[in-house]
PDB file of C-alpha atoms and ligand atoms in Angstrom:
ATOM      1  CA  UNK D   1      50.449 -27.312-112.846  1.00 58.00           C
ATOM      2  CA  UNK D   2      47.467 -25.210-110.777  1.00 60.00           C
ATOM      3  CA  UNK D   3      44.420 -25.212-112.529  1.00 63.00           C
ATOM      4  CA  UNK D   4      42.681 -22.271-113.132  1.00 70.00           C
ATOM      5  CA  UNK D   5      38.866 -22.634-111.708  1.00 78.00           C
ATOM      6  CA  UNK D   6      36.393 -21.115-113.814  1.00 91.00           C
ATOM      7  CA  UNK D   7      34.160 -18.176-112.565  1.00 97.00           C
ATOM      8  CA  UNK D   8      31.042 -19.009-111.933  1.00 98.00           C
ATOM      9  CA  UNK D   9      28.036 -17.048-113.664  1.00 98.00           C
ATOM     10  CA  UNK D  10      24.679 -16.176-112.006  1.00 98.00           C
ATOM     11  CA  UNK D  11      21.894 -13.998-113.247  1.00 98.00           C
ATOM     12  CA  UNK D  12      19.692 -12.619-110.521  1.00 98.00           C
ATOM     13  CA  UNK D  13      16.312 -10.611-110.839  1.00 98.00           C
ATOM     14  CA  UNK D  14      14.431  -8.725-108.844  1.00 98.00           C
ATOM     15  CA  UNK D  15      17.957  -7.382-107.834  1.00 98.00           C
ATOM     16  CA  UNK D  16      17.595  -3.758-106.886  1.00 98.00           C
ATOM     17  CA  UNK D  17      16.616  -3.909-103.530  1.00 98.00           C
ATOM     18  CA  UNK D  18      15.522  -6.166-101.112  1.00 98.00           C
ATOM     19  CA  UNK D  19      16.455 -10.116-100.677  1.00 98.00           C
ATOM     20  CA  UNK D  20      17.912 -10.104-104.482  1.00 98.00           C
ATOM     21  CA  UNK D  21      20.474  -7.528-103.495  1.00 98.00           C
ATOM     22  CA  UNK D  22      21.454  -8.865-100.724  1.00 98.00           C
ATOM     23  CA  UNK D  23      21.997 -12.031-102.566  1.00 98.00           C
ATOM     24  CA  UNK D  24      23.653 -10.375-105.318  1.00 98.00           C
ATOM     25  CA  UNK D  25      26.143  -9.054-102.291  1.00 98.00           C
ATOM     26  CA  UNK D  26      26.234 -12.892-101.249  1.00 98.00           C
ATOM     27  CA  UNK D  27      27.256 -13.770-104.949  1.00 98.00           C
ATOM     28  CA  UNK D  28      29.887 -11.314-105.223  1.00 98.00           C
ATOM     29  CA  UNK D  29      31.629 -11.735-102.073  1.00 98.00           C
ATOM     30  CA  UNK D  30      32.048 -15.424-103.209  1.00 98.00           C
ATOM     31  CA  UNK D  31      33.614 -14.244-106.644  1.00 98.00           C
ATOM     32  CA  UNK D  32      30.919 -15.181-108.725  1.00 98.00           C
ATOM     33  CA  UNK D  33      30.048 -13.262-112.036  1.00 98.00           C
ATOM     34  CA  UNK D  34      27.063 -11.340-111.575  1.00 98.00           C
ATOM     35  CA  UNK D  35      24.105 -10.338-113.798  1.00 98.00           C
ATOM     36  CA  UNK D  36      21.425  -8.414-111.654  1.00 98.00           C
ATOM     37  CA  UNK D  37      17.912  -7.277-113.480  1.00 98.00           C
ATOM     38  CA  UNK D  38      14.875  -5.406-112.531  1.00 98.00           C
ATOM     39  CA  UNK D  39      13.629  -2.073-114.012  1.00 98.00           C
ATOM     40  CA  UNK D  40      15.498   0.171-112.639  1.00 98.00           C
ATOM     41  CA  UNK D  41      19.245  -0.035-110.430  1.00 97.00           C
ATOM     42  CA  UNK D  42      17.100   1.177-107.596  1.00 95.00           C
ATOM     43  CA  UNK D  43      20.241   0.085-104.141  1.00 96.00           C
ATOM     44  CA  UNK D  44      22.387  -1.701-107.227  1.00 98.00           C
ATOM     45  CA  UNK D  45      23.957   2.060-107.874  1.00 97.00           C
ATOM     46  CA  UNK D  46      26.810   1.567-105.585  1.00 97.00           C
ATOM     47  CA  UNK D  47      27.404  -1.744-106.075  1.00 98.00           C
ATOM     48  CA  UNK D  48      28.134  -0.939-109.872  1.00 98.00           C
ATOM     49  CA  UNK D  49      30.547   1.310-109.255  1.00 97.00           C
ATOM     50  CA  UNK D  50      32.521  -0.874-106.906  1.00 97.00           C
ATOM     51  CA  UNK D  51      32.632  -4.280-108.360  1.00 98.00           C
ATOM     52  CA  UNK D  52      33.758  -5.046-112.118  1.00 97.00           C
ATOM     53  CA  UNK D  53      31.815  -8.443-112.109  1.00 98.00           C
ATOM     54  CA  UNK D  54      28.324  -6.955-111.711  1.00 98.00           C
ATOM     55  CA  UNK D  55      26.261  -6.188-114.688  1.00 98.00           C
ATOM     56  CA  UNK D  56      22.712  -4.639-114.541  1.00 98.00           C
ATOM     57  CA  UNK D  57      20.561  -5.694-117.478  1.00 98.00           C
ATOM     58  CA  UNK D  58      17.302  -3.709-116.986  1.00 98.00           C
ATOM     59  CA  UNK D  59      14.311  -6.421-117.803  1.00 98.00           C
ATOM     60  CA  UNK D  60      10.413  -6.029-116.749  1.00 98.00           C
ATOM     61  CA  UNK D  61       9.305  -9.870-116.187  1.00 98.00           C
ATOM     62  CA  UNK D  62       6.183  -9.060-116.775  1.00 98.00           C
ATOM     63  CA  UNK D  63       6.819  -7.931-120.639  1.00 98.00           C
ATOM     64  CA  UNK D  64       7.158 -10.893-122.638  1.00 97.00           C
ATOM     65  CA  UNK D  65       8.018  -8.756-125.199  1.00 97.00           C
ATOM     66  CA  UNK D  66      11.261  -7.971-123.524  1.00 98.00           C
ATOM     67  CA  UNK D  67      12.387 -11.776-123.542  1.00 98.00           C
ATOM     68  CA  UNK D  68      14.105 -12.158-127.005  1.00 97.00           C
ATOM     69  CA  UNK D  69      15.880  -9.089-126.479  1.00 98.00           C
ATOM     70  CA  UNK D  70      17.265  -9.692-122.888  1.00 98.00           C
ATOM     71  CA  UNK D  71      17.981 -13.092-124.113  1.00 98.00           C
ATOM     72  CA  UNK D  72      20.318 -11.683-126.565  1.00 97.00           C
ATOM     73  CA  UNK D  73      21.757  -9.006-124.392  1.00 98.00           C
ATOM     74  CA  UNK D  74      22.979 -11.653-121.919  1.00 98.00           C
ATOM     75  CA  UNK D  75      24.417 -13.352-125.008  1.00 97.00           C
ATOM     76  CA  UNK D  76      26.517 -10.513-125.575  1.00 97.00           C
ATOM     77  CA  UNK D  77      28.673 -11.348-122.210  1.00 98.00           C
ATOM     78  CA  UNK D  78      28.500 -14.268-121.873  1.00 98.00           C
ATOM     79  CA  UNK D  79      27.737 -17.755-123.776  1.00 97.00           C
ATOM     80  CA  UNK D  80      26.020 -19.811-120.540  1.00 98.00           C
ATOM     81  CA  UNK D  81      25.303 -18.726-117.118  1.00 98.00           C
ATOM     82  CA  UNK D  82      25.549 -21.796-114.346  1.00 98.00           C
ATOM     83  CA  UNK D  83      22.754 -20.619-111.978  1.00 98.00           C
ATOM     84  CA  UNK D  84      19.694 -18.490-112.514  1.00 98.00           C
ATOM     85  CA  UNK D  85      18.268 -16.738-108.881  1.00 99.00           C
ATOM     86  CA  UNK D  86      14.738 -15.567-110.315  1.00 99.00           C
ATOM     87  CA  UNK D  87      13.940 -14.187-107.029  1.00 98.00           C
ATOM     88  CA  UNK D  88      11.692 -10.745-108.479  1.00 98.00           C
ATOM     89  CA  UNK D  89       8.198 -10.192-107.072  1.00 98.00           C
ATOM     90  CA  UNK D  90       5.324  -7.945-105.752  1.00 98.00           C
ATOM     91  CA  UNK D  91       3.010  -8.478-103.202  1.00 97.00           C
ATOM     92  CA  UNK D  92      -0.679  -6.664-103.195  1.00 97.00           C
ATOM     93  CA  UNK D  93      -3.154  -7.466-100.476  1.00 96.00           C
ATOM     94  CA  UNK D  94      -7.132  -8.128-101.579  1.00 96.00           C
ATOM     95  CA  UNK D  95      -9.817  -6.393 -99.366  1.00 94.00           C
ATOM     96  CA  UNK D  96     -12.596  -8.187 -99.248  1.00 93.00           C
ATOM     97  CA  UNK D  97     -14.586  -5.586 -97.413  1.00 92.00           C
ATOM     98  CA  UNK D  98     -14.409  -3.139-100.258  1.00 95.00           C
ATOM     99  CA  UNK D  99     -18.073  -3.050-102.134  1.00 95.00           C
ATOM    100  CA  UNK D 100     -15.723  -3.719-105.172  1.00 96.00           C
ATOM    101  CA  UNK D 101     -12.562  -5.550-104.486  1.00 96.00           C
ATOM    102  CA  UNK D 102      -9.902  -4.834-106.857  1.00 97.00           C
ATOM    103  CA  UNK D 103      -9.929  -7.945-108.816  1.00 97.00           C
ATOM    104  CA  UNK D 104      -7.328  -6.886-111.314  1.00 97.00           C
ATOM    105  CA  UNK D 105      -4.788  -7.441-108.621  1.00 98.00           C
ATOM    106  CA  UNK D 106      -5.193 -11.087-109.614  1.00 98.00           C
ATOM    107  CA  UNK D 107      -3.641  -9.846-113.028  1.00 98.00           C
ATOM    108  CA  UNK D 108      -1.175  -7.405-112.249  1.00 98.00           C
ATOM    109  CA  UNK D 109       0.203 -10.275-109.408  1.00 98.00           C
ATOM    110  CA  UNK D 110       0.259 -13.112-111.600  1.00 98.00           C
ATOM    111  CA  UNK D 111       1.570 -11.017-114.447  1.00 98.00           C
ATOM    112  CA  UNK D 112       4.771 -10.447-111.992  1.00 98.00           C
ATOM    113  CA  UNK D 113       5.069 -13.023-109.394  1.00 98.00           C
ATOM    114  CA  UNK D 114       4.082 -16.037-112.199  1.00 98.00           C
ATOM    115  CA  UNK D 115       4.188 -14.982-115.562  1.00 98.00           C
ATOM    116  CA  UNK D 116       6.840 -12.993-114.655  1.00 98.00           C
ATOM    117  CA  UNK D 117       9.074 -16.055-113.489  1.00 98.00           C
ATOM    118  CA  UNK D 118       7.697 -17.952-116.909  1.00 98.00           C
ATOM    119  CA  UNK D 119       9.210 -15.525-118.469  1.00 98.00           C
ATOM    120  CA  UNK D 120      12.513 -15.026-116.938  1.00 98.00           C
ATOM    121  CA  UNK D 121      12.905 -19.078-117.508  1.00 98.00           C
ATOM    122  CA  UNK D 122      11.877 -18.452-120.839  1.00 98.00           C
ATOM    123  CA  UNK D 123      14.944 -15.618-121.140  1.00 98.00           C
ATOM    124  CA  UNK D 124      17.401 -18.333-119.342  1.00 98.00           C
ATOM    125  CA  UNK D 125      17.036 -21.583-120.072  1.00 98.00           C
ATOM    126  CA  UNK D 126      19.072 -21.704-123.514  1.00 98.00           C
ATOM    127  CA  UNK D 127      21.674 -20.115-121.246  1.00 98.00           C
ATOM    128  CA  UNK D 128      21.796 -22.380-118.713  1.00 98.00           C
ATOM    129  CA  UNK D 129      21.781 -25.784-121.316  1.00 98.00           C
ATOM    130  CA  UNK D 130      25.291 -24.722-121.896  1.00 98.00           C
ATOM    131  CA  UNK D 131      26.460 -25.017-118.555  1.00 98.00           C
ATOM    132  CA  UNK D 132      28.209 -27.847-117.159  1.00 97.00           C
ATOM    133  CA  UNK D 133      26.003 -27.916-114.013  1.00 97.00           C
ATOM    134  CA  UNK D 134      23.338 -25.513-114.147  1.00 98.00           C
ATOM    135  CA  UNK D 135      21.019 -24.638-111.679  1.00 98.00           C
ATOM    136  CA  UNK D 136      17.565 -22.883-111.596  1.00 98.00           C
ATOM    137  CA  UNK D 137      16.087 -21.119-108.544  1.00 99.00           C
ATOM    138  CA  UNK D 138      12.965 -19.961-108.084  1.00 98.00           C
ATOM    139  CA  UNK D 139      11.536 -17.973-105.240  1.00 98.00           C
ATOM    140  CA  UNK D 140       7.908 -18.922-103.968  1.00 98.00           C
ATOM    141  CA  UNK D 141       7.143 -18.185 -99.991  1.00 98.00           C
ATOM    142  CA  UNK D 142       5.841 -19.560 -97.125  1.00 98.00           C
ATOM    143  CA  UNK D 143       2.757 -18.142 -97.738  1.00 97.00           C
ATOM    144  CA  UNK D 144       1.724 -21.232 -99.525  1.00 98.00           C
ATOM    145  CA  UNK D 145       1.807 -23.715 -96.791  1.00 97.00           C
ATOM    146  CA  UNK D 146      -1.300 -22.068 -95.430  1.00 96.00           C
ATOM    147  CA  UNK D 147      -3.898 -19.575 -95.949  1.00 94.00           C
ATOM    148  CA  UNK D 148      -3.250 -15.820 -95.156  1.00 94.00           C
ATOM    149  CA  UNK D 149      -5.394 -13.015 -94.988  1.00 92.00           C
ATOM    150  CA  UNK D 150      -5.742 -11.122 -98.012  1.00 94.00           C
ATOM    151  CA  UNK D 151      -3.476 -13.024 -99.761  1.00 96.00           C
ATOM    152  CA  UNK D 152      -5.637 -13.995-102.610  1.00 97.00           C
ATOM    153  CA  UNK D 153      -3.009 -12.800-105.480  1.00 98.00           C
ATOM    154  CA  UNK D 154       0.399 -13.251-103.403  1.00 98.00           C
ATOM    155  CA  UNK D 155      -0.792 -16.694-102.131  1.00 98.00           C
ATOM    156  CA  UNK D 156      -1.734 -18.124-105.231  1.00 98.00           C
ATOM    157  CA  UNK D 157       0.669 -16.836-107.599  1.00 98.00           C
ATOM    158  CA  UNK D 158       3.482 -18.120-105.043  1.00 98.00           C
ATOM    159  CA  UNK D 159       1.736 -21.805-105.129  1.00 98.00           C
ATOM    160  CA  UNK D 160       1.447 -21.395-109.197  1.00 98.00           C
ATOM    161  CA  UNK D 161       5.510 -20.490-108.988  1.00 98.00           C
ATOM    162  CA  UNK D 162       6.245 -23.705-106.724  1.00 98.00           C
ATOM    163  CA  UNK D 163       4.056 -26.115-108.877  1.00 98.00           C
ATOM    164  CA  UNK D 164       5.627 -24.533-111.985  1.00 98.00           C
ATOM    165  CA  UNK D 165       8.642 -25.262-110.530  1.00 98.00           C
ATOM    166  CA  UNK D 166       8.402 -28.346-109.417  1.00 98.00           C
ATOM    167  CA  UNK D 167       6.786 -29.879-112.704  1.00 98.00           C
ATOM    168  CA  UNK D 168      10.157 -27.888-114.217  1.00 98.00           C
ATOM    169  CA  UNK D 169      11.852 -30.495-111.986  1.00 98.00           C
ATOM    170  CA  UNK D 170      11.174 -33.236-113.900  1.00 98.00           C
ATOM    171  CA  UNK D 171      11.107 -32.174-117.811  1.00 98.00           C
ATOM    172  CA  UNK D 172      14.677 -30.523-117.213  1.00 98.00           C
ATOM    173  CA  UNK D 173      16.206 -33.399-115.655  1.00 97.00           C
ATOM    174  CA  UNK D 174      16.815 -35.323-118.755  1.00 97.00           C
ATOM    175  CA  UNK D 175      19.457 -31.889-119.476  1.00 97.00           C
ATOM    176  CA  UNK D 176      20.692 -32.220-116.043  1.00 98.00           C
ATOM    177  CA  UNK D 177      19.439 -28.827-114.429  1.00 98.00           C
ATOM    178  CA  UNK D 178      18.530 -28.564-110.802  1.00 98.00           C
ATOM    179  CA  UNK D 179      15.905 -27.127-109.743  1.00 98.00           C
ATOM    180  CA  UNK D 180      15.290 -25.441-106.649  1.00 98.00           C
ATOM    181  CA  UNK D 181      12.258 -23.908-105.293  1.00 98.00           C
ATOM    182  CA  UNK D 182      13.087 -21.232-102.016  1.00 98.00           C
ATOM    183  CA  UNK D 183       9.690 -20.633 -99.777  1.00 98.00           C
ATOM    184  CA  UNK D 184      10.701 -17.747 -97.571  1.00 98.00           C
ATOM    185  CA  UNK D 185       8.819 -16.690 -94.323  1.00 98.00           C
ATOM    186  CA  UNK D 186       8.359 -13.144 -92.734  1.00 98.00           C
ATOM    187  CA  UNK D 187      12.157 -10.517 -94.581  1.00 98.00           C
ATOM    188  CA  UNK D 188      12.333  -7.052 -93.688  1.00 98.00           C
ATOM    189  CA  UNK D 189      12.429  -5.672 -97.025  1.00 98.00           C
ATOM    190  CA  UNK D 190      10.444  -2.806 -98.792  1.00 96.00           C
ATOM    191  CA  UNK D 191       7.573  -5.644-100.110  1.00 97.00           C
ATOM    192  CA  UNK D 192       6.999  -6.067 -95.997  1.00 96.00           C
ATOM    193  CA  UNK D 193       7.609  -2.569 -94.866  1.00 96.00           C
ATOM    194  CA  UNK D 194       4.020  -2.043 -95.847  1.00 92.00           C
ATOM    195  CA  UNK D 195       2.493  -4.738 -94.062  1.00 92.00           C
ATOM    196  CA  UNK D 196       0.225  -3.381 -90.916  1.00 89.00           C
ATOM    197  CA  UNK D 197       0.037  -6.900 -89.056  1.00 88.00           C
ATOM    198  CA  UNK D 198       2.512  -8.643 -87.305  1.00 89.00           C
ATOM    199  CA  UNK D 199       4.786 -10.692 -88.965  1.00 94.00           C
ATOM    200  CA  UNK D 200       6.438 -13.881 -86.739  1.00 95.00           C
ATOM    201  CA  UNK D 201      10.607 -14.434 -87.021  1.00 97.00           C
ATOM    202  CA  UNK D 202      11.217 -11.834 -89.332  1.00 97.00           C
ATOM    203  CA  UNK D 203      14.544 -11.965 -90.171  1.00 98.00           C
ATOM    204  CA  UNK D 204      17.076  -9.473 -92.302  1.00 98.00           C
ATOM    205  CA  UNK D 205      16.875  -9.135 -95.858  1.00 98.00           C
ATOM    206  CA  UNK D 206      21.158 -10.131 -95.558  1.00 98.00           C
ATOM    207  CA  UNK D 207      20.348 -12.944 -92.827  1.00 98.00           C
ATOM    208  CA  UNK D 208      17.707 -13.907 -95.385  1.00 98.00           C
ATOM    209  CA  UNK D 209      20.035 -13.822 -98.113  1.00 98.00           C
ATOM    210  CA  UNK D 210      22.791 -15.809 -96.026  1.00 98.00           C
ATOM    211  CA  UNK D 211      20.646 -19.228 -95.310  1.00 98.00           C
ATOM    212  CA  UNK D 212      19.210 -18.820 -99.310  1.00 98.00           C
ATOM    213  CA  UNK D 213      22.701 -18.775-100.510  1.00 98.00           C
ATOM    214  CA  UNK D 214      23.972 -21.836 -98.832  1.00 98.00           C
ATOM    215  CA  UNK D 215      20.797 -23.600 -98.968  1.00 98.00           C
ATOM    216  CA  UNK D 216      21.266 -22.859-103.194  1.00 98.00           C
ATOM    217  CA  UNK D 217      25.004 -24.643-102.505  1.00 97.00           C
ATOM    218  CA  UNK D 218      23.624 -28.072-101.538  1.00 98.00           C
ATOM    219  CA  UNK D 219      20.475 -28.042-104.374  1.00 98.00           C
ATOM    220  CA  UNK D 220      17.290 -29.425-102.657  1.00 98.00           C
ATOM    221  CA  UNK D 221      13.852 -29.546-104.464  1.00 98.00           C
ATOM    222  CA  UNK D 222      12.815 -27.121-101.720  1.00 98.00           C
ATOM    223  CA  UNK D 223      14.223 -25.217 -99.023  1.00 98.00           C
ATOM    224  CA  UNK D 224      11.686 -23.400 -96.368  1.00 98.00           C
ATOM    225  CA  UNK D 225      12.914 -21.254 -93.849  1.00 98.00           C
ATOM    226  CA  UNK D 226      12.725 -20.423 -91.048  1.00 98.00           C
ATOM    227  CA  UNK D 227      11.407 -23.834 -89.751  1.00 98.00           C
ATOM    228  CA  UNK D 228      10.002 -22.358 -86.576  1.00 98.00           C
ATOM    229  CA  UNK D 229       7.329 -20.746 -89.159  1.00 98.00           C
ATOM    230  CA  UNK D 230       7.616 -23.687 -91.294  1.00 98.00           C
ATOM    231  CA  UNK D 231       6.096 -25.519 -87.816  1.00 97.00           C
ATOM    232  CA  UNK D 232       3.455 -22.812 -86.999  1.00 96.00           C
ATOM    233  CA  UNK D 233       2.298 -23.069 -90.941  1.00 97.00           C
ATOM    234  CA  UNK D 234       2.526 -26.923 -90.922  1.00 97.00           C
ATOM    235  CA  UNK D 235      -0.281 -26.903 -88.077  1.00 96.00           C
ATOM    236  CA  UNK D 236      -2.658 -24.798 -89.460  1.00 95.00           C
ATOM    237  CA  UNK D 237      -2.537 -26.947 -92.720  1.00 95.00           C
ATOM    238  CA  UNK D 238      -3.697 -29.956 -90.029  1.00 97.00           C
ATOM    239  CA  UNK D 239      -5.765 -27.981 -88.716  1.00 96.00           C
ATOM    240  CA  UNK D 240      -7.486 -26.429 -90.756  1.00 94.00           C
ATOM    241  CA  UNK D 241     -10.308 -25.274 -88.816  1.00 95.00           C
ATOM    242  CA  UNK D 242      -8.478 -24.027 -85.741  1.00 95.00           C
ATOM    243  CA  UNK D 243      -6.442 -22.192 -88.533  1.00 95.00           C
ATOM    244  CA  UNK D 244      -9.543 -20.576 -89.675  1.00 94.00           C
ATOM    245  CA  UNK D 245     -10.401 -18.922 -86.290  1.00 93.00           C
ATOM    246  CA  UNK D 246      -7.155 -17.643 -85.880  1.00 91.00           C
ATOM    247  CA  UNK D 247      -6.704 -16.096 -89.250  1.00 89.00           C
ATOM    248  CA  UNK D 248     -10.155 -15.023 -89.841  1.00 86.00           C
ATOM    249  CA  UNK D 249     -10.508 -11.303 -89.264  1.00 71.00           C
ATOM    250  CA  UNK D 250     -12.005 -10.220 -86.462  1.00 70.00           C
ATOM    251  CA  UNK D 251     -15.568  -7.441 -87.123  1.00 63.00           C
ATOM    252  CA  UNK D 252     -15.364  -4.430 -85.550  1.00 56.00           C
TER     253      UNK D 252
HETATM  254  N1  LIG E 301      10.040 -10.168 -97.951  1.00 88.68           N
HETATM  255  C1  LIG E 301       9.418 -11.292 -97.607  1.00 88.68           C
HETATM  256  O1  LIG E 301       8.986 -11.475 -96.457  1.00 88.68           O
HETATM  257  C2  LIG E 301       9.250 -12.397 -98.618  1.00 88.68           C
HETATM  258  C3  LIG E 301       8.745 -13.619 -98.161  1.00 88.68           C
HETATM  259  C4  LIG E 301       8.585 -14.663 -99.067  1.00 88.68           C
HETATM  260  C5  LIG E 301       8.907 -14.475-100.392  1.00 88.68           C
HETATM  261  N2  LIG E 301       9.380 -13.270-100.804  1.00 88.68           N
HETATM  262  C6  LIG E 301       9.701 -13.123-102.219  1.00 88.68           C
HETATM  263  O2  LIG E 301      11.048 -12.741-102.351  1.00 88.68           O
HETATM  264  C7  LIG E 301      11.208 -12.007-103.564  1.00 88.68           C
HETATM  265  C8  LIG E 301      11.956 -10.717-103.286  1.00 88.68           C
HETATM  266  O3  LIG E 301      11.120  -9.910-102.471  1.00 88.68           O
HETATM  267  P1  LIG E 301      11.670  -8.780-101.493  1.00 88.68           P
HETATM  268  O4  LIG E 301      10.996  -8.990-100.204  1.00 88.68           O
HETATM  269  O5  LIG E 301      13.143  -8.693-101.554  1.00 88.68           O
HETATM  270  O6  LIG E 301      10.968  -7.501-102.145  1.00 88.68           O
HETATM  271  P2  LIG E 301      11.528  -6.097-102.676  1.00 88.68           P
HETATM  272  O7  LIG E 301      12.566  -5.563-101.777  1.00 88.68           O
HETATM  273  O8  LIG E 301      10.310  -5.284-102.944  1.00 88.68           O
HETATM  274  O9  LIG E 301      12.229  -6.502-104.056  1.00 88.68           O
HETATM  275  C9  LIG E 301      11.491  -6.863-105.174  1.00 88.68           C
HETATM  276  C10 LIG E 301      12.419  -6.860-106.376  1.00 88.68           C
HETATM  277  O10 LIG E 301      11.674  -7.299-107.516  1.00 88.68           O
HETATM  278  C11 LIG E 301      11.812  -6.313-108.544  1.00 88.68           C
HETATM  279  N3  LIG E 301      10.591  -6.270-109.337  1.00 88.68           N
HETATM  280  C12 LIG E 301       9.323  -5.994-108.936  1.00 88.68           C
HETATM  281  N4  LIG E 301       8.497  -5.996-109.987  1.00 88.68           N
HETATM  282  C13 LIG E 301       9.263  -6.297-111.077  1.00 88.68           C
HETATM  283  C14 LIG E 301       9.009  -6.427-112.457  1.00 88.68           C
HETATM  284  N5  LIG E 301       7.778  -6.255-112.966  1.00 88.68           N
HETATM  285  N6  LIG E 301      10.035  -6.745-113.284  1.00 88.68           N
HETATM  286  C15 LIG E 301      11.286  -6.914-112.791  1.00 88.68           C
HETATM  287  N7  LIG E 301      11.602  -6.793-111.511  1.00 88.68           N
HETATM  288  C16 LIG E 301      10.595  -6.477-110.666  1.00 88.68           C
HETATM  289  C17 LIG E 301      12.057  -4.985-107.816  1.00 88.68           C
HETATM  290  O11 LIG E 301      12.770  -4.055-108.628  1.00 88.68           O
HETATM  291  P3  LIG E 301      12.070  -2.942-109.570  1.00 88.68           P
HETATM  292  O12 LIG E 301      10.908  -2.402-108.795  1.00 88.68           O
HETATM  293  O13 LIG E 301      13.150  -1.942-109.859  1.00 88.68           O
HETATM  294  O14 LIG E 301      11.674  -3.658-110.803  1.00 88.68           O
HETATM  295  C18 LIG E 301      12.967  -5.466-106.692  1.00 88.68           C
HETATM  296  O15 LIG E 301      14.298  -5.589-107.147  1.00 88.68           O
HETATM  297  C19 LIG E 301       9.800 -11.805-104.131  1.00 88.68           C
HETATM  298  O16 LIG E 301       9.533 -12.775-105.109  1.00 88.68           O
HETATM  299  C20 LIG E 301       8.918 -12.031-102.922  1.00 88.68           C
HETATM  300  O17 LIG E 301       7.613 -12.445-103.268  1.00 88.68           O
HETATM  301  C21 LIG E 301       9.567 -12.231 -99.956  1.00 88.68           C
END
């Protein structure tokens, strides 16, 4: 007799626009079970409407507060999920020219891009224990393979996510969960529409999504894309001073 294959169950923030929708597409398409958060439906909408398997649980990941209570939503449809995308983030550029540079940034990033990923594993873990072969996916960025400009909040609250992740690694091994840390370069997206300088390969927020979604499949430590940047961001680590003059800013 045919077996019947389970559906598969992933929970995705930062869902409502961007990368996480496009992945949330990505994880539909494939017939997966879908859970999408952020705080508000934002491009989810019509994607609601359409597919049966999509739920949107509104969640702040900055609000710890909200944990318990998301926690226990999620337990209302479902009693494991078998991959966790915790893809939501902000980005907020420092000026260092400013008389007073607005150091709460460094709070309201890491309150999002850090705490804000603390939290969500905090929300998802008992969730995924129950799973036959869970998965957790975090999403740091190129950005920390070398220094930026400005990118005194993003940079470091991406390299706190990746060593967070990576020390996650380890301690959840011993309940057989993967982890998987995604560093993405340059995606056209509403975080990057902003951004004034230019920004090498860009690629689609759906192209983005595309090489995340496979790269998720196969369950490396770490997947960095695209490797042309990967390259360009590998030399200025080496070399460190001719990275310096490039990045520095140039005085009027
Ligand atoms: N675009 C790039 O080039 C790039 C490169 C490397 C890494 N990344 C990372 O990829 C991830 C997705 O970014 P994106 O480019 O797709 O940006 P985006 O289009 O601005 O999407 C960000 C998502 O995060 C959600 N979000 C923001 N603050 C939140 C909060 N406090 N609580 C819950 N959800 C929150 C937003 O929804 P709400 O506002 O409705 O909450 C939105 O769904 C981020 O972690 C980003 O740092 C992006």
């Amino acid at each position: 007799m045919e077996q019947v294959k389970e559906q598969k169950i992933v929970w995705i923030t930062g869902a409502s626009s961007g990368i996480g929708l496009s992945l949330t597409k990505r994880y539909l398409a494939a017939g997966w079970r879908v859970f999408a958060s952020a705080r508000s439906q934002g491009e989810l909408t019509p994607l609601l409407i359409e597919h049966t398997d999509l739920t949107f649980l509104p969640f702040d990941v900055s609000k710890p507060l909200q944990v318990e209570a998301l926690r226990e939503t999620l337990l209302e449809h479902t009693d494991h999920i078998d991959c966790a995308v915790l893809n939501a983030g902000n980005c907020e550029y420092l000026d260092m020219t400013e008389d007073s540079p607005d150091w709460n940034m460094m709070d309201r990033i890491m309150s999002v891009n850090f705490f804000g990923l603390v939290n969500s594993v905090d929300v998802c873990l008992p969730l995924l224990k129950r799973s036959s072969h869970p998965h957790l996916v975090g999403v740091s960025s190129q950005a920390v393979q070398a220094a930026f400009t400005q990118a005194e909040a993003y940079g470091a609250s991406k390299a706190a996510a990746r060593y967070f992740l990576s020390s996650l690694r380890v301690d959840l091994k011993p309940f057989n969960i993967d982890v998987t840390c995604l560093l993405p370069g340059f995606v056209d997206t509403p975080l990057t529409q902003k951004n004034t300088f230019p920004m090498p390969f860009l690629m689609s927020a759906d192209e983005a999504a595309k090489r995340m979604f496979a790269a998720i499949e196969s369950r490396p430590f770490e997947y960095a894309f695209p490797k042309r940047l990967s390259a360009v961001l590998w030399v200025g680590r080496h070399f460190p001073k001719l990275w310096l003059r490039l990045m520095t800013p140039k005085s009027e």
